PDB file of C-alpha atoms in Angstrom:
ATOM      1  CA  MET A 204     -13.696  16.198   4.301  1.00 93.00           C
ATOM      2  CA  ILE A 205     -11.793  18.680   2.130  1.00 96.00           C
ATOM      3  CA  ILE A 206     -13.627  20.905  -0.324  1.00 97.00           C
ATOM      4  CA  ASN A 207     -11.671  23.380  -2.472  1.00 97.00           C
ATOM      5  CA  THR A 208     -13.565  26.547  -3.376  1.00 96.00           C
ATOM      6  CA  ILE A 209     -12.709  28.242  -6.665  1.00 97.00           C
ATOM      7  CA  ASN A 210     -14.488  31.458  -7.493  1.00 94.00           C
ATOM      8  CA  ARG A 211     -15.251  32.013 -11.192  1.00 90.00           C
ATOM      9  CA  ASP A 212     -17.166  35.206 -11.900  1.00 87.00           C
ATOM     10  CA  GLU A 213     -20.379  34.798  -9.928  1.00 91.00           C
ATOM     11  CA  LEU A 214     -19.972  31.033  -9.548  1.00 96.00           C
ATOM     12  CA  SER A 215     -18.322  29.037  -6.794  1.00 97.00           C
ATOM     13  CA  VAL A 216     -16.858  25.776  -8.030  1.00 98.00           C
ATOM     14  CA  LEU A 217     -16.560  23.363  -5.104  1.00 98.00           C
ATOM     15  CA  GLU A 218     -14.132  20.489  -5.634  1.00 98.00           C
ATOM     16  CA  VAL A 219     -14.658  17.586  -3.236  1.00 98.00           C
ATOM     17  CA  MET A 220     -11.212  16.125  -2.557  1.00 98.00           C
ATOM     18  CA  ASN A 221     -12.353  12.942  -0.768  1.00 97.00           C
ATOM     19  CA  ASN A 222     -12.976   9.788  -2.774  1.00 97.00           C
ATOM     20  CA  ARG A 223     -15.989   8.638  -0.683  1.00 98.00           C
ATOM     21  CA  ILE A 224     -19.057  10.559   0.483  1.00 98.00           C
ATOM     22  CA  ASP A 225     -20.635   7.948   2.760  1.00 98.00           C
ATOM     23  CA  SER A 226     -22.148   7.585   6.231  1.00 97.00           C
ATOM     24  CA  SER A 227     -18.811   8.380   7.901  1.00 97.00           C
ATOM     25  CA  SER A 228     -18.323  11.660   6.031  1.00 98.00           C
ATOM     26  CA  ALA A 229     -21.824  12.787   5.003  1.00 98.00           C
ATOM     27  CA  VAL A 230     -22.524  14.934   8.075  1.00 97.00           C
ATOM     28  CA  GLU A 231     -19.164  16.663   7.815  1.00 98.00           C
ATOM     29  CA  PHE A 232     -19.745  17.218   4.087  1.00 98.00           C
ATOM     30  CA  LYS A 233     -23.149  18.805   4.691  1.00 98.00           C
ATOM     31  CA  ASP A 234     -21.846  21.025   7.517  1.00 98.00           C
ATOM     32  CA  HIS A 235     -18.917  22.130   5.367  1.00 98.00           C
ATOM     33  CA  MET A 236     -21.269  22.990   2.474  1.00 98.00           C
ATOM     34  CA  LYS A 237     -23.615  24.914   4.790  1.00 98.00           C
ATOM     35  CA  GLY A 238     -20.618  26.955   5.930  1.00 98.00           C
ATOM     36  CA  ILE A 239     -19.719  27.735   2.319  1.00 97.00           C
ATOM     37  CA  ILE A 240     -23.310  28.891   1.718  1.00 98.00           C
ATOM     38  CA  ASP A 241     -23.322  30.960   4.927  1.00 98.00           C
ATOM     39  CA  ASP A 242     -20.154  32.680   3.679  1.00 96.00           C
ATOM     40  CA  GLY A 243     -22.251  34.083   0.819  1.00 96.00           C
ATOM     41  CA  ASN A 244     -21.555  31.555  -1.936  1.00 97.00           C
ATOM     42  CA  HIS A 245     -24.953  30.863  -3.498  1.00 97.00           C
ATOM     43  CA  GLN A 246     -24.328  29.960  -7.151  1.00 98.00           C
ATOM     44  CA  LEU A 247     -22.686  26.597  -6.662  1.00 98.00           C
ATOM     45  CA  VAL A 248     -21.108  24.056  -8.969  1.00 98.00           C
ATOM     46  CA  LEU A 249     -20.323  20.874  -7.025  1.00 98.00           C
ATOM     47  CA  ASP A 250     -17.457  19.045  -8.731  1.00 98.00           C
ATOM     48  CA  LEU A 251     -17.481  15.328  -7.853  1.00 98.00           C
ATOM     49  CA  GLY A 252     -14.629  14.486 -10.236  1.00 98.00           C
ATOM     50  CA  ARG A 253     -12.476  12.953  -7.486  1.00 98.00           C
ATOM     51  CA  VAL A 254     -15.356  11.070  -5.849  1.00 98.00           C
ATOM     52  CA  ASP A 255     -15.590   7.429  -6.889  1.00 97.00           C
ATOM     53  CA  PHE A 256     -18.103   6.343  -4.272  1.00 98.00           C
ATOM     54  CA  ILE A 257     -21.337   7.781  -2.896  1.00 98.00           C
ATOM     55  CA  ASP A 258     -24.085   5.969  -0.995  1.00 98.00           C
ATOM     56  CA  SER A 259     -27.545   7.008   0.200  1.00 97.00           C
ATOM     57  CA  SER A 260     -26.005   8.932   3.112  1.00 97.00           C
ATOM     58  CA  GLY A 261     -24.029  11.008   0.638  1.00 98.00           C
ATOM     59  CA  ILE A 262     -27.041  11.541  -1.617  1.00 98.00           C
ATOM     60  CA  GLY A 263     -29.064  12.581   1.432  1.00 97.00           C
ATOM     61  CA  ALA A 264     -26.402  15.092   2.424  1.00 98.00           C
ATOM     62  CA  ILE A 265     -26.436  16.675  -1.042  1.00 98.00           C
ATOM     63  CA  VAL A 266     -30.260  16.841  -0.876  1.00 97.00           C
ATOM     64  CA  GLY A 267     -29.894  18.542   2.493  1.00 97.00           C
ATOM     65  CA  VAL A 268     -27.562  21.095   0.934  1.00 98.00           C
ATOM     66  CA  LEU A 269     -30.050  21.742  -1.886  1.00 97.00           C
ATOM     67  CA  LYS A 270     -32.778  22.383   0.689  1.00 97.00           C
ATOM     68  CA  TYR A 271     -30.510  24.619   2.777  1.00 97.00           C
ATOM     69  CA  LEU A 272     -29.746  26.683  -0.323  1.00 97.00           C
ATOM     70  CA  GLY A 273     -33.474  26.850  -1.137  1.00 96.00           C
ATOM     71  CA  GLN A 274     -34.446  29.869  -3.179  1.00 94.00           C
ATOM     72  CA  LYS A 275     -31.226  31.711  -2.326  1.00 94.00           C
ATOM     73  CA  GLY A 276     -29.197  30.185  -5.130  1.00 96.00           C
ATOM     74  CA  THR A 277     -28.514  27.342  -7.542  1.00 97.00           C
ATOM     75  CA  LEU A 278     -26.649  24.047  -7.317  1.00 98.00           C
ATOM     76  CA  ALA A 279     -25.250  22.202 -10.319  1.00 98.00           C
ATOM     77  CA  ILE A 280     -23.326  18.922 -10.088  1.00 98.00           C
ATOM     78  CA  VAL A 281     -20.504  18.035 -12.454  1.00 98.00           C
ATOM     79  CA  GLY A 282     -17.844  15.406 -12.936  1.00 98.00           C
ATOM     80  CA  MET A 283     -19.847  12.384 -11.873  1.00 98.00           C
ATOM     81  CA  SER A 284     -18.230   9.025 -12.534  1.00 97.00           C
ATOM     82  CA  GLN A 285     -20.367   6.197 -13.924  1.00 96.00           C
ATOM     83  CA  THR A 286     -20.689   4.593 -10.503  1.00 96.00           C
ATOM     84  CA  VAL A 287     -21.704   7.843  -8.776  1.00 98.00           C
ATOM     85  CA  ASP A 288     -24.220   8.615 -11.522  1.00 98.00           C
ATOM     86  CA  ARG A 289     -25.677   5.115 -11.010  1.00 97.00           C
ATOM     87  CA  VAL A 290     -26.505   5.866  -7.365  1.00 97.00           C
ATOM     88  CA  PHE A 291     -28.283   9.083  -8.359  1.00 97.00           C
ATOM     89  CA  ARG A 292     -30.315   7.008 -10.845  1.00 97.00           C
ATOM     90  CA  LEU A 293     -31.069   4.186  -8.366  1.00 96.00           C
ATOM     91  CA  THR A 294     -32.498   6.743  -5.916  1.00 96.00           C
ATOM     92  CA  ARG A 295     -34.100   8.678  -8.805  1.00 95.00           C
ATOM     93  CA  MET A 296     -32.330  11.798  -7.606  1.00 96.00           C
ATOM     94  CA  ASP A 297     -30.907  12.284 -11.120  1.00 96.00           C
ATOM     95  CA  ARG A 298     -34.221  13.989 -11.952  1.00 95.00           C
ATOM     96  CA  VAL A 299     -33.935  16.436  -9.061  1.00 96.00           C
ATOM     97  CA  PHE A 300     -30.495  17.906  -9.688  1.00 97.00           C
ATOM     98  CA  SER A 301     -28.982  19.863 -12.565  1.00 97.00           C
ATOM     99  CA  ILE A 302     -26.221  17.520 -13.688  1.00 98.00           C
ATOM    100  CA  TYR A 303     -23.577  18.338 -16.313  1.00 98.00           C
ATOM    101  CA  PRO A 304     -20.456  16.510 -17.480  1.00 98.00           C
ATOM    102  CA  THR A 305     -18.011  19.365 -16.795  1.00 97.00           C
ATOM    103  CA  VAL A 306     -17.733  22.758 -15.123  1.00 96.00           C
ATOM    104  CA  GLU A 307     -17.679  24.376 -18.584  1.00 95.00           C
ATOM    105  CA  ASP A 308     -20.991  22.720 -19.484  1.00 96.00           C
ATOM    106  CA  ALA A 309     -22.542  24.041 -16.272  1.00 95.00           C
ATOM    107  CA  VAL A 310     -21.176  27.544 -16.918  1.00 93.00           C
ATOM    108  CA  SER A 311     -22.404  27.704 -20.509  1.00 93.00           C
ATOM    109  CA  SER A 312     -25.889  26.529 -19.513  1.00 91.00           C
ATOM    110  CA  ARG A 313     -26.479  29.642 -17.431  1.00 84.00           C
TER     111      ARG A 313
ATOM    112  CA  MET B 214     -37.201  -6.561 -10.629  1.00 42.00           C
ATOM    113  CA  ALA B 215     -36.201 -10.086  -9.658  1.00 42.00           C
ATOM    114  CA  ASN B 216     -38.002 -11.826  -6.832  1.00 40.00           C
ATOM    115  CA  THR B 217     -36.431 -11.549  -3.424  1.00 42.00           C
ATOM    116  CA  ALA B 218     -37.359 -14.700  -1.532  1.00 43.00           C
ATOM    117  CA  LEU B 219     -37.571 -14.636   2.236  1.00 46.00           C
ATOM    118  CA  CYS B 220     -36.553 -18.214   2.847  1.00 44.00           C
ATOM    119  CA  GLN B 221     -36.425 -19.999   6.134  1.00 45.00           C
ATOM    120  CA  PRO B 222     -33.202 -22.008   6.107  1.00 46.00           C
ATOM    121  CA  ASP B 223     -33.206 -25.639   7.096  1.00 43.00           C
ATOM    122  CA  LEU B 224     -32.607 -25.176  10.814  1.00 45.00           C
ATOM    123  CA  LEU B 225     -31.508 -28.786  11.179  1.00 45.00           C
ATOM    124  CA  SER B 226     -28.293 -27.799   9.393  1.00 53.00           C
ATOM    125  CA  GLY B 227     -27.599 -25.016  11.888  1.00 84.00           C
ATOM    126  CA  ASN B 228     -26.744 -21.416  11.258  1.00 92.00           C
ATOM    127  CA  LEU B 229     -27.360 -19.710   7.939  1.00 94.00           C
ATOM    128  CA  GLY B 230     -24.129 -19.737   5.943  1.00 93.00           C
ATOM    129  CA  ASP B 231     -22.396 -22.437   8.003  1.00 92.00           C
ATOM    130  CA  ASP B 232     -22.790 -25.064   5.330  1.00 90.00           C
ATOM    131  CA  GLY B 233     -19.344 -26.572   4.999  1.00 90.00           C
ATOM    132  CA  ILE B 234     -18.535 -24.587   1.821  1.00 91.00           C
ATOM    133  CA  ASP B 235     -15.517 -22.314   2.212  1.00 94.00           C
ATOM    134  CA  TRP B 236     -15.851 -18.566   2.487  1.00 97.00           C
ATOM    135  CA  HIS B 237     -12.959 -16.810   0.684  1.00 95.00           C
ATOM    136  CA  ILE B 238     -13.390 -13.556   2.576  1.00 96.00           C
ATOM    137  CA  ASN B 239     -13.966 -13.636   6.347  1.00 97.00           C
ATOM    138  CA  GLN B 240     -13.487 -10.348   8.174  1.00 97.00           C
ATOM    139  CA  THR B 241     -14.765  -8.921  11.451  1.00 98.00           C
ATOM    140  CA  ILE B 242     -14.996  -5.161  11.879  1.00 98.00           C
ATOM    141  CA  ASP B 243     -15.929  -2.935  14.791  1.00 96.00           C
ATOM    142  CA  ALA B 244     -19.433  -1.552  14.411  1.00 97.00           C
ATOM    143  CA  ASN B 245     -18.295   2.010  13.647  1.00 96.00           C
ATOM    144  CA  LEU B 246     -19.209   4.133  10.617  1.00 96.00           C
ATOM    145  CA  ALA B 247     -15.493   4.786  10.113  1.00 96.00           C
ATOM    146  CA  ASP B 248     -14.889   1.068   9.562  1.00 97.00           C
ATOM    147  CA  VAL B 249     -17.620   0.556   6.954  1.00 98.00           C
ATOM    148  CA  GLY B 250     -15.707   1.986   3.986  1.00 98.00           C
ATOM    149  CA  GLY B 251     -12.670  -0.250   4.283  1.00 98.00           C
ATOM    150  CA  ILE B 252     -14.495  -3.574   4.102  1.00 98.00           C
ATOM    151  CA  SER B 253     -16.883  -2.265   1.414  1.00 98.00           C
ATOM    152  CA  GLU B 254     -13.924  -1.306  -0.805  1.00 98.00           C
ATOM    153  CA  ALA B 255     -12.290  -4.693  -0.062  1.00 97.00           C
ATOM    154  CA  ILE B 256     -15.421  -6.522  -1.247  1.00 97.00           C
ATOM    155  CA  GLN B 257     -15.354  -4.412  -4.455  1.00 96.00           C
ATOM    156  CA  THR B 258     -11.716  -5.481  -5.020  1.00 95.00           C
ATOM    157  CA  TYR B 259     -12.620  -9.129  -4.390  1.00 95.00           C
ATOM    158  CA  CYS B 260     -15.461  -8.929  -6.934  1.00 94.00           C
ATOM    159  CA  LEU B 261     -13.301  -7.215  -9.544  1.00 89.00           C
ATOM    160  CA  PHE B 262     -10.655  -9.875  -9.086  1.00 80.00           C
ATOM    161  CA  ARG B 263     -13.173 -12.577  -9.845  1.00 76.00           C
ATOM    162  CA  SER B 264     -15.206 -10.934 -12.636  1.00 72.00           C
ATOM    163  CA  ASN B 265     -14.390  -8.922 -15.739  1.00 65.00           C
ATOM    164  CA  ALA B 266     -15.830  -6.339 -18.082  1.00 61.00           C
ATOM    165  CA  ASP B 267     -17.344  -9.011 -20.297  1.00 63.00           C
ATOM    166  CA  SER B 268     -19.441 -10.483 -17.524  1.00 73.00           C
ATOM    167  CA  ALA B 269     -23.193 -10.095 -17.303  1.00 76.00           C
ATOM    168  CA  VAL B 270     -22.684  -7.823 -14.326  1.00 85.00           C
ATOM    169  CA  PRO B 271     -19.736  -5.501 -15.117  1.00 84.00           C
ATOM    170  CA  LEU B 272     -20.710  -3.260 -12.191  1.00 91.00           C
ATOM    171  CA  LEU B 273     -20.571  -6.153  -9.704  1.00 94.00           C
ATOM    172  CA  GLY B 274     -17.708  -4.647  -7.687  1.00 95.00           C
ATOM    173  CA  PRO B 275     -19.088  -1.108  -7.330  1.00 96.00           C
ATOM    174  CA  ASP B 276     -22.606  -2.469  -6.741  1.00 96.00           C
ATOM    175  CA  MET B 277     -21.463  -4.693  -3.884  1.00 97.00           C
ATOM    176  CA  ASN B 278     -19.410  -1.820  -2.448  1.00 98.00           C
ATOM    177  CA  LEU B 279     -22.671   0.150  -2.346  1.00 98.00           C
ATOM    178  CA  VAL B 280     -24.751  -2.720  -0.897  1.00 98.00           C
ATOM    179  CA  LEU B 281     -22.227  -3.363   1.878  1.00 98.00           C
ATOM    180  CA  SER B 282     -22.009   0.333   2.728  1.00 98.00           C
ATOM    181  CA  GLU B 283     -25.792   0.592   2.988  1.00 98.00           C
ATOM    182  CA  LEU B 284     -26.285  -2.561   5.083  1.00 98.00           C
ATOM    183  CA  LEU B 285     -23.313  -2.051   7.380  1.00 98.00           C
ATOM    184  CA  THR B 286     -24.359   1.571   7.990  1.00 97.00           C
ATOM    185  CA  ASN B 287     -27.820   0.303   8.939  1.00 96.00           C
ATOM    186  CA  ILE B 288     -26.336  -2.221  11.377  1.00 96.00           C
ATOM    187  CA  VAL B 289     -24.158   0.408  13.054  1.00 96.00           C
ATOM    188  CA  LYS B 290     -26.956   2.984  13.286  1.00 95.00           C
ATOM    189  CA  HIS B 291     -29.991   0.789  13.936  1.00 91.00           C
ATOM    190  CA  ALA B 292     -29.060  -2.752  14.964  1.00 90.00           C
ATOM    191  CA  TYR B 293     -26.488  -1.546  17.484  1.00 91.00           C
ATOM    192  CA  GLY B 294     -27.767   2.018  17.788  1.00 89.00           C
ATOM    193  CA  ALA B 295     -26.429   3.727  20.900  1.00 82.00           C
ATOM    194  CA  SER B 296     -24.678   0.635  22.235  1.00 83.00           C
ATOM    195  CA  ARG B 297     -20.926   0.484  21.774  1.00 78.00           C
ATOM    196  CA  GLY B 298     -18.395  -2.231  21.198  1.00 78.00           C
ATOM    197  CA  GLY B 299     -20.376  -4.322  18.730  1.00 95.00           C
ATOM    198  CA  LYS B 300     -18.789  -6.367  15.988  1.00 97.00           C
ATOM    199  CA  ILE B 301     -19.916  -7.198  12.486  1.00 98.00           C
ATOM    200  CA  GLU B 302     -18.688 -10.262  10.604  1.00 98.00           C
ATOM    201  CA  ILE B 303     -18.591 -10.174   6.804  1.00 98.00           C
ATOM    202  CA  ARG B 304     -17.984 -13.205   4.605  1.00 98.00           C
ATOM    203  CA  ALA B 305     -17.963 -13.503   0.809  1.00 98.00           C
ATOM    204  CA  ARG B 306     -17.547 -16.256  -1.758  1.00 96.00           C
ATOM    205  CA  PHE B 307     -18.384 -17.185  -5.328  1.00 94.00           C
ATOM    206  CA  SER B 308     -20.580 -20.293  -5.279  1.00 92.00           C
ATOM    207  CA  GLY B 309     -21.985 -21.748  -8.493  1.00 89.00           C
ATOM    208  CA  GLN B 310     -23.672 -18.953 -10.434  1.00 90.00           C
ATOM    209  CA  PHE B 311     -23.821 -16.626  -7.455  1.00 94.00           C
ATOM    210  CA  LEU B 312     -21.729 -14.184  -5.508  1.00 96.00           C
ATOM    211  CA  GLU B 313     -22.744 -14.731  -1.870  1.00 97.00           C
ATOM    212  CA  VAL B 314     -22.195 -12.326   1.004  1.00 98.00           C
ATOM    213  CA  LEU B 315     -23.019 -13.166   4.624  1.00 98.00           C
ATOM    214  CA  ILE B 316     -23.328 -10.450   7.277  1.00 98.00           C
ATOM    215  CA  ILE B 317     -23.555 -11.415  10.968  1.00 97.00           C
ATOM    216  CA  ASP B 318     -24.190  -9.042  13.886  1.00 97.00           C
ATOM    217  CA  GLN B 319     -25.483  -9.255  17.452  1.00 96.00           C
ATOM    218  CA  GLY B 320     -27.721  -6.187  17.346  1.00 95.00           C
ATOM    219  CA  CYS B 321     -31.475  -5.792  17.343  1.00 94.00           C
ATOM    220  CA  ALA B 322     -33.535  -7.922  14.984  1.00 94.00           C
ATOM    221  CA  LEU B 323     -34.265  -6.715  11.471  1.00 93.00           C
ATOM    222  CA  PRO B 324     -37.700  -5.143  11.066  1.00 90.00           C
ATOM    223  CA  GLU B 325     -39.773  -7.568   8.976  1.00 83.00           C
ATOM    224  CA  ASN B 326     -40.934  -5.104   6.339  1.00 89.00           C
ATOM    225  CA  VAL B 327     -37.451  -4.235   5.030  1.00 91.00           C
ATOM    226  CA  LEU B 328     -37.149  -7.620   3.303  1.00 90.00           C
ATOM    227  CA  GLU B 329     -40.088  -6.786   1.051  1.00 88.00           C
ATOM    228  CA  LYS B 330     -39.309  -4.935  -2.151  1.00 84.00           C
ATOM    229  CA  SER B 331     -40.066  -1.250  -1.836  1.00 82.00           C
ATOM    230  CA  ARG B 332     -39.341   2.096  -3.437  1.00 84.00           C
ATOM    231  CA  VAL B 333     -38.916   5.494  -1.888  1.00 89.00           C
ATOM    232  CA  GLU B 334     -41.576   7.608  -3.577  1.00 90.00           C
ATOM    233  CA  PHE B 335     -41.223  11.360  -3.710  1.00 93.00           C
ATOM    234  CA  ASP B 336     -42.316  14.375  -5.739  1.00 92.00           C
ATOM    235  CA  GLY B 337     -39.231  15.650  -7.520  1.00 89.00           C
ATOM    236  CA  ASP B 338     -40.722  19.139  -7.780  1.00 89.00           C
ATOM    237  CA  ASP B 339     -41.352  19.579  -4.063  1.00 92.00           C
ATOM    238  CA  LEU B 340     -37.943  20.662  -2.759  1.00 91.00           C
ATOM    239  CA  PHE B 341     -38.686  20.719   0.929  1.00 90.00           C
ATOM    240  CA  ALA B 342     -40.378  17.318   0.875  1.00 91.00           C
ATOM    241  CA  LEU B 343     -37.380  15.596  -0.749  1.00 92.00           C
ATOM    242  CA  PRO B 344     -36.259  12.641   1.342  1.00 91.00           C
ATOM    243  CA  GLU B 345     -32.754  12.739   2.802  1.00 92.00           C
ATOM    244  CA  GLY B 346     -32.718   9.125   3.876  1.00 87.00           C
ATOM    245  CA  GLY B 347     -34.486   5.801   3.839  1.00 88.00           C
ATOM    246  CA  PHE B 348     -33.076   4.710   0.484  1.00 93.00           C
ATOM    247  CA  GLY B 349     -30.798   1.984   1.799  1.00 95.00           C
ATOM    248  CA  TRP B 350     -33.043  -1.051   1.451  1.00 96.00           C
ATOM    249  CA  SER B 351     -34.513  -0.020  -1.910  1.00 95.00           C
ATOM    250  CA  ILE B 352     -30.943   0.222  -3.234  1.00 97.00           C
ATOM    251  CA  VAL B 353     -30.154  -3.247  -1.848  1.00 97.00           C
ATOM    252  CA  HIS B 354     -33.298  -4.726  -3.462  1.00 96.00           C
ATOM    253  CA  SER B 355     -32.398  -3.130  -6.826  1.00 95.00           C
ATOM    254  CA  ILE B 356     -29.031  -4.895  -6.856  1.00 96.00           C
ATOM    255  CA  ILE B 357     -29.386  -8.158  -4.902  1.00 96.00           C
ATOM    256  CA  ASP B 358     -31.296 -11.110  -6.374  1.00 95.00           C
ATOM    257  CA  GLU B 359     -31.984 -13.210  -3.246  1.00 96.00           C
ATOM    258  CA  ILE B 360     -31.923 -12.397   0.472  1.00 96.00           C
ATOM    259  CA  GLU B 361     -32.170 -14.882   3.345  1.00 96.00           C
ATOM    260  CA  TYR B 362     -32.407 -13.774   6.962  1.00 96.00           C
ATOM    261  CA  GLN B 363     -32.044 -15.785  10.150  1.00 96.00           C
ATOM    262  CA  ARG B 364     -32.428 -14.545  13.705  1.00 95.00           C
ATOM    263  CA  THR B 365     -30.884 -17.048  16.115  1.00 92.00           C
ATOM    264  CA  GLY B 366     -29.462 -16.818  19.605  1.00 88.00           C
ATOM    265  CA  GLY B 367     -29.336 -13.011  19.607  1.00 92.00           C
ATOM    266  CA  SER B 368     -27.571 -12.885  16.235  1.00 95.00           C
ATOM    267  CA  ASN B 369     -28.739 -11.606  12.873  1.00 96.00           C
ATOM    268  CA  ARG B 370     -27.479 -13.522   9.842  1.00 97.00           C
ATOM    269  CA  LEU B 371     -28.190 -11.950   6.470  1.00 97.00           C
ATOM    270  CA  LEU B 372     -27.229 -13.896   3.331  1.00 98.00           C
ATOM    271  CA  LEU B 373     -27.187 -12.045   0.015  1.00 98.00           C
ATOM    272  CA  ARG B 374     -26.980 -13.704  -3.389  1.00 97.00           C
ATOM    273  CA  LYS B 375     -26.276 -12.006  -6.696  1.00 95.00           C
ATOM    274  CA  ASN B 376     -26.416 -13.944  -9.956  1.00 93.00           C
ATOM    275  CA  ILE B 377     -23.197 -13.303 -11.855  1.00 90.00           C
ATOM    276  CA  PHE B 378     -24.131 -15.127 -15.050  1.00 84.00           C
ATOM    277  CA  PHE B 379     -27.435 -13.445 -15.757  1.00 75.00           C
ATOM    278  CA  ASN B 380     -28.450  -9.859 -15.176  1.00 71.00           C
ATOM    279  CA  LEU B 381     -31.816 -10.175 -13.466  1.00 66.00           C
ATOM    280  CA  GLU B 382     -32.483  -6.456 -13.083  1.00 62.00           C
ATOM    281  CA  GLY B 383     -35.989  -5.585 -14.243  1.00 49.00           C
TER     282      GLY B 383
END
């Protein structure tokens, strides 16, 4: 699981470089994200632009990250493909997260 | 949502899915999480090869990728659980108006309630009560039109059917 961190002003843009967040990579993803949060990055933009597959394990891991962040910071998600967006809708998690098309949209919404 | 029928197959004809009609895909994987992705992506490719953007179900490939990932993950984690060395057999074919997928494993039996349609309910405003799991079967029921299950001789046989000519999603 490779996540690139790009710092932009007070935001941390996290680019997931894997194409699948599924049961084989979800735990590693969540642990990696917790480490990024522990390092002091709390205003997060999760860029899923290179992810073409996510299942309920992946959704659950992102929910776990949101909980771990809690009141400390914010999490926006950008770059979702149609198929990834569909899984958020099927689980009704599209109503829980702040979802934007691009990093710029997430930045200008702040 | 379409009805999901829990049908008892005609046991005189033997095992569910062994009906004399050819399966175009027939793969056996080790029951490891690392092996789930490969076969799920292969099923997506198979579906894309046999359907197109004009079909009633343009998301057939990605949807079946998702369904396989969910079900195979469940088999690895729950049917086989802590036991090692299990195998899972996956078959697929287009038959009449349906895409059919058959999954066979030798793990624990399926809990009866999962074959009933269900939803994971949660309060979107209550952060710490948000579920982090349990969505697998509700996703499968949202996508698959018919499910048959047979437990025989220590094996689980799960047959999934998705109508490719009509979109039955409610």
